[in-house]
């Protein structure tokens, strides 16, 4: 028997309901938009600061790994 390349969940949920896929994408997009709009600017700046610190730490560790 030749198997068609299918995703594992398609065995449990055969067929694809296009309306549900569109609704799911719209809900995801709306949720992401609400998160970006409702989180205050200071929280985004704090997150950016943490990411910059982590990136600096990684760069320092990489630069010292050859020593």
mmCIF file of C-alpha atoms in Angstrom:
data_model
loop_
_atom_site.group_PDB
_atom_site.id
_atom_site.type_symbol
_atom_site.label_atom_id
_atom_site.label_comp_id
_atom_site.label_asym_id
_atom_site.label_seq_id
_atom_site.Cartn_x
_atom_site.Cartn_y
_atom_site.Cartn_z
ATOM 1 C CA UNK A 1 0.000 0.000 0.000
ATOM 2 C CA UNK A 2 1.315 3.436 -0.828
ATOM 3 C CA UNK A 3 0.689 6.052 1.798
ATOM 4 C CA UNK A 4 -0.051 9.613 0.914
ATOM 5 C CA UNK A 5 2.003 12.152 2.850
ATOM 6 C CA UNK A 6 -0.449 13.370 5.460
ATOM 7 C CA UNK A 7 -0.092 15.167 8.731
ATOM 8 C CA UNK A 8 -0.613 12.944 11.818
ATOM 9 C CA UNK A 9 -3.708 14.858 12.940
ATOM 10 C CA UNK A 10 -5.401 14.185 9.592
ATOM 11 C CA UNK A 11 -5.817 10.549 10.596
ATOM 12 C CA UNK A 12 -7.944 11.650 13.556
ATOM 13 C CA UNK A 13 -9.614 14.586 11.816
ATOM 14 C CA UNK A 14 -10.071 13.678 8.149
ATOM 15 C CA UNK A 15 -11.118 16.435 5.785
ATOM 16 C CA UNK A 16 -10.591 20.107 6.291
ATOM 17 C CA UNK A 17 -13.297 22.583 7.126
ATOM 18 C CA UNK A 18 -12.211 25.801 5.419
ATOM 19 C CA UNK A 19 -14.559 27.953 7.512
ATOM 20 C CA UNK A 20 -12.962 26.704 10.731
ATOM 21 C CA UNK A 21 -9.465 27.361 9.386
ATOM 22 C CA UNK A 22 -10.404 30.931 8.444
ATOM 23 C CA UNK A 23 -12.109 31.497 11.806
ATOM 24 C CA UNK A 24 -9.059 30.147 13.639
ATOM 25 C CA UNK A 25 -6.689 32.410 11.703
ATOM 26 C CA UNK A 26 -8.892 35.430 12.380
ATOM 27 C CA UNK A 27 -9.002 34.645 16.095
ATOM 28 C CA UNK A 28 -5.211 34.269 16.219
ATOM 29 C CA UNK A 29 -4.663 37.544 14.354
ATOM 30 C CA UNK A 30 -7.139 39.391 16.577
ATOM 31 C CA UNK A 31 -5.501 38.034 19.722
ATOM 32 C CA UNK A 32 -2.006 39.018 18.585
ATOM 33 C CA UNK A 33 -3.228 42.490 17.632
ATOM 34 C CA UNK A 34 -4.895 42.953 21.022
ATOM 35 C CA UNK A 35 -1.728 41.907 22.841
ATOM 36 C CA UNK A 36 0.340 44.440 20.885
ATOM 37 C CA UNK A 37 -2.190 47.220 21.422
ATOM 38 C CA UNK A 38 -2.940 46.603 25.095
ATOM 39 C CA UNK A 39 0.513 45.998 26.534
ATOM 40 C CA UNK A 40 1.949 49.347 27.686
ATOM 41 C CA UNK A 41 5.053 50.794 26.055
ATOM 42 C CA UNK A 42 7.147 50.440 29.221
ATOM 43 C CA UNK A 43 6.592 46.672 29.177
ATOM 44 C CA UNK A 44 7.774 46.427 25.562
ATOM 45 C CA UNK A 45 10.847 48.512 26.429
ATOM 46 C CA UNK A 46 11.566 46.307 29.436
ATOM 47 C CA UNK A 47 11.304 43.212 27.241
ATOM 48 C CA UNK A 48 13.617 44.813 24.682
ATOM 49 C CA UNK A 49 16.110 45.590 27.452
ATOM 50 C CA UNK A 50 16.046 41.983 28.660
ATOM 51 C CA UNK A 51 16.582 40.730 25.116
ATOM 52 C CA UNK A 52 19.513 43.108 24.608
ATOM 53 C CA UNK A 53 21.110 41.981 27.872
ATOM 54 C CA UNK A 54 20.675 38.327 26.877
ATOM 55 C CA UNK A 55 22.152 38.988 23.420
ATOM 56 C CA UNK A 56 25.140 40.753 24.980
ATOM 57 C CA UNK A 57 25.657 37.888 27.402
ATOM 58 C CA UNK A 58 25.569 35.351 24.550
ATOM 59 C CA UNK A 59 28.045 37.393 22.502
ATOM 60 C CA UNK A 60 30.416 37.618 25.470
ATOM 61 C CA UNK A 61 30.193 33.873 26.033
ATOM 62 C CA UNK A 62 30.833 33.181 22.336
ATOM 63 C CA UNK A 63 33.818 35.518 22.240
ATOM 64 C CA UNK A 64 35.373 33.808 25.268
ATOM 65 C CA UNK A 65 34.725 30.251 24.094
ATOM 66 C CA UNK A 66 37.896 30.151 21.967
ATOM 67 C CA UNK A 67 40.166 31.156 24.831
#
